[in-house]
Amino acid sequence: MVKKIFLGAPGSGKGTYSSRISPILKIPHISTGDLLRENVKNKTKIGLKAQDYMNKGLLVSDEIIINMIKERIEQEDCKNGFILDGFPRTIAQAEALKKIIGIDVVIKINVPNEVIIERLSGRITCGKCGKIYHKKFIIPKKEGVCDKCEGKIIEREDDKEEAVKKRLEIYEESTKPLIDFYKNLGILKEIGVISSPDETVSLILRELIKR
Ligand code: AMP
C-alpha cells in the first residue's frame, strides 16, 4: 500500500508528475479537479453545485470534496494505494483525510512563482481528453486540434487571467498551510524541479523508493 499526495501551487506540474508516476507504481492517480470536471460534464448534482466556483477559480466546499474523495478511495482499484493530486487543499480536508486513511508521503513540488504564472497564463487544454498544451511552449501540431484524440482545444474558464490570480491567492491562503501540517507529521518531502520532466520524475521516484 503506497499512499501519496502531491502538493504544489496550480501550474507546478503536480498533475503531470502524478500521471507519469501512476503507471510506473501501478496505482491510480486521483485528481479532484478531474473528478469535478467529469461531474460538470455529466451535469451531476455535484457538478451543478461546483461549476460556478470552479469557473471563478474558487474552492468547492470541503463537504462535497471530502465525500467525493472518500467514495473514490474506497473503490477496488485503490486497495494497493493511490496518488492524490489537488487534494487536500485546506486544513479541514487534510484533517478529514487523516481520519479516513493515513498517508505515507507528501511530495511538495517547488517551482518559482514567475514560472507558474507564465505556465498558467498560456495554458490550453483538450476539451475532450484533458491533455494540456501551452500557447507558446507546447503547441499542438495542428492549430486548435488535440494531437492525441483530435478533440477541440479550449482555454479552460479557470485558466483565464482573473481566475488564475484568484487560484494563486487561494493557494497562498488555504493550501500553503498544509506544508507545515505535513512537515509536523514528518512526511513532507520537497522536490525542486530540475531541467527536464524526465529527470524530475526520476528524482521523485528515487525519493519514493528511499521510504
Ligand atoms: P485543479 O484541476 O486541481 O486545478 O482543480 C480545478 C478546480 O476544481 C479548482 O480551482 C477548484 O475550484 C476545484 N477543486 C479541485 N480540487 C479541490 C479541492 N481539493 N478542494 C476544493 N476545490 C477543489
PDB file of N, CA and C and ligand atoms in Angstrom, residues 32-33 36-37 53-54 58-60 65 86-87 89 93 156 158 167, ligand 1:
ATOM      1  N   THR A  32      -8.784  15.561  -7.874  1.00  0.00           N
ATOM      2  CA  THR A  32     -10.132  16.059  -7.542  1.00  0.00           C
ATOM      3  C   THR A  32     -10.616  17.030  -8.625  1.00  0.00           C
ATOM      4  N   GLY A  33      -9.684  17.760  -9.254  1.00  0.00           N
ATOM      5  CA  GLY A  33     -10.063  18.650 -10.359  1.00  0.00           C
ATOM      6  C   GLY A  33     -10.677  17.848 -11.506  1.00  0.00           C
ATOM      7  N   LEU A  36     -14.089  16.500 -10.534  1.00  0.00           N
ATOM      8  CA  LEU A  36     -15.108  17.552 -10.578  1.00  0.00           C
ATOM      9  C   LEU A  36     -15.472  17.895 -12.021  1.00  0.00           C
ATOM     10  N   ARG A  37     -14.459  17.987 -12.903  1.00  0.00           N
ATOM     11  CA  ARG A  37     -14.753  18.322 -14.314  1.00  0.00           C
ATOM     12  C   ARG A  37     -15.634  17.252 -14.963  1.00  0.00           C
ATOM     13  N   TYR A  53     -18.082  27.831  -8.841  1.00  0.00           N
ATOM     14  CA  TYR A  53     -16.870  28.034  -8.036  1.00  0.00           C
ATOM     15  C   TYR A  53     -15.634  27.756  -8.887  1.00  0.00           C
ATOM     16  N   MET A  54     -15.698  26.676  -9.642  1.00  0.00           N
ATOM     17  CA  MET A  54     -14.535  26.277 -10.447  1.00  0.00           C
ATOM     18  C   MET A  54     -14.220  27.326 -11.506  1.00  0.00           C
ATOM     19  N   LEU A  58     -12.445  29.564  -7.504  1.00  0.00           N
ATOM     20  CA  LEU A  58     -12.655  29.442  -6.053  1.00  0.00           C
ATOM     21  C   LEU A  58     -12.700  27.968  -5.651  1.00  0.00           C
ATOM     22  N   LEU A  59     -12.566  27.709  -4.352  1.00  0.00           N
ATOM     23  CA  LEU A  59     -12.605  26.316  -3.896  1.00  0.00           C
ATOM     24  C   LEU A  59     -14.046  25.836  -3.759  1.00  0.00           C
ATOM     25  N   VAL A  60     -14.271  24.605  -4.101  1.00  0.00           N
ATOM     26  CA  VAL A  60     -15.560  23.943  -3.912  1.00  0.00           C
ATOM     27  C   VAL A  60     -15.641  23.557  -2.426  1.00  0.00           C
ATOM     28  N   ILE A  65     -16.122  17.872  -1.469  1.00  0.00           N
ATOM     29  CA  ILE A  65     -14.837  17.279  -1.850  1.00  0.00           C
ATOM     30  C   ILE A  65     -14.511  16.057  -0.991  1.00  0.00           C
ATOM     31  N   GLY A  86      -4.184  17.512  -6.076  1.00  0.00           N
ATOM     32  CA  GLY A  86      -5.195  18.580  -5.928  1.00  0.00           C
ATOM     33  C   GLY A  86      -6.054  18.394  -4.686  1.00  0.00           C
ATOM     34  N   PHE A  87      -5.709  17.416  -3.897  1.00  0.00           N
ATOM     35  CA  PHE A  87      -6.402  17.159  -2.620  1.00  0.00           C
ATOM     36  C   PHE A  87      -5.372  16.664  -1.617  1.00  0.00           C
ATOM     37  N   ARG A  89      -6.693  20.513  -0.118  1.00  0.00           N
ATOM     38  CA  ARG A  89      -6.359  21.904  -0.426  1.00  0.00           C
ATOM     39  C   ARG A  89      -6.627  22.807   0.764  1.00  0.00           C
ATOM     40  N   GLN A  93      -9.758  19.683   4.988  1.00  0.00           N
ATOM     41  CA  GLN A  93      -9.707  18.478   4.134  1.00  0.00           C
ATOM     42  C   GLN A  93      -8.607  17.533   4.618  1.00  0.00           C
ATOM     43  N   ARG A 156      -9.479  26.734 -20.618  1.00  0.00           N
ATOM     44  CA  ARG A 156     -10.391  26.487 -19.501  1.00  0.00           C
ATOM     45  C   ARG A 156     -10.784  27.824 -18.880  1.00  0.00           C
ATOM     46  N   ASP A 158     -11.073  28.579 -15.904  1.00  0.00           N
ATOM     47  CA  ASP A 158     -10.230  28.918 -14.754  1.00  0.00           C
ATOM     48  C   ASP A 158      -8.764  29.114 -15.132  1.00  0.00           C
ATOM     49  N   ARG A 167      -6.849  31.817  -8.110  1.00  0.00           N
ATOM     50  CA  ARG A 167      -6.361  30.483  -7.721  1.00  0.00           C
ATOM     51  C   ARG A 167      -5.037  30.597  -6.964  1.00  0.00           C
TER      52      ARG A 167
HETATM   53  P1  AMP B   1      -7.391  21.610 -10.486  1.00  0.00           P
HETATM   54  O1  AMP B   1      -7.596  20.938 -11.790  1.00  0.00           O
HETATM   55  O2  AMP B   1      -6.784  20.733  -9.431  1.00  0.00           O
HETATM   56  O3  AMP B   1      -6.655  22.937 -10.612  1.00  0.00           O
HETATM   57  O4  AMP B   1      -8.850  21.975  -9.921  1.00  0.00           O
HETATM   58  C1  AMP B   1      -9.750  22.799 -10.642  1.00  0.00           C
HETATM   59  C2  AMP B   1     -10.773  23.437  -9.690  1.00  0.00           C
HETATM   60  O5  AMP B   1     -11.535  22.422  -9.049  1.00  0.00           O
HETATM   61  C3  AMP B   1     -10.177  24.256  -8.558  1.00  0.00           C
HETATM   62  O6  AMP B   1      -9.840  25.575  -8.951  1.00  0.00           O
HETATM   63  C4  AMP B   1     -11.339  24.218  -7.557  1.00  0.00           C
HETATM   64  O7  AMP B   1     -12.389  25.087  -7.952  1.00  0.00           O
HETATM   65  C5  AMP B   1     -11.834  22.801  -7.693  1.00  0.00           C
HETATM   66  N1  AMP B   1     -11.115  21.871  -6.781  1.00  0.00           N
HETATM   67  C6  AMP B   1     -10.268  20.842  -7.146  1.00  0.00           C
HETATM   68  N2  AMP B   1      -9.797  20.208  -6.064  1.00  0.00           N
HETATM   69  C7  AMP B   1     -10.353  20.834  -4.981  1.00  0.00           C
HETATM   70  C8  AMP B   1     -10.237  20.665  -3.580  1.00  0.00           C
HETATM   71  N3  AMP B   1      -9.442  19.703  -3.041  1.00  0.00           N
HETATM   72  N4  AMP B   1     -10.942  21.497  -2.778  1.00  0.00           N
HETATM   73  C9  AMP B   1     -11.756  22.452  -3.274  1.00  0.00           C
HETATM   74  N5  AMP B   1     -11.889  22.684  -4.594  1.00  0.00           N
HETATM   75  C10 AMP B   1     -11.203  21.888  -5.454  1.00  0.00           C
END
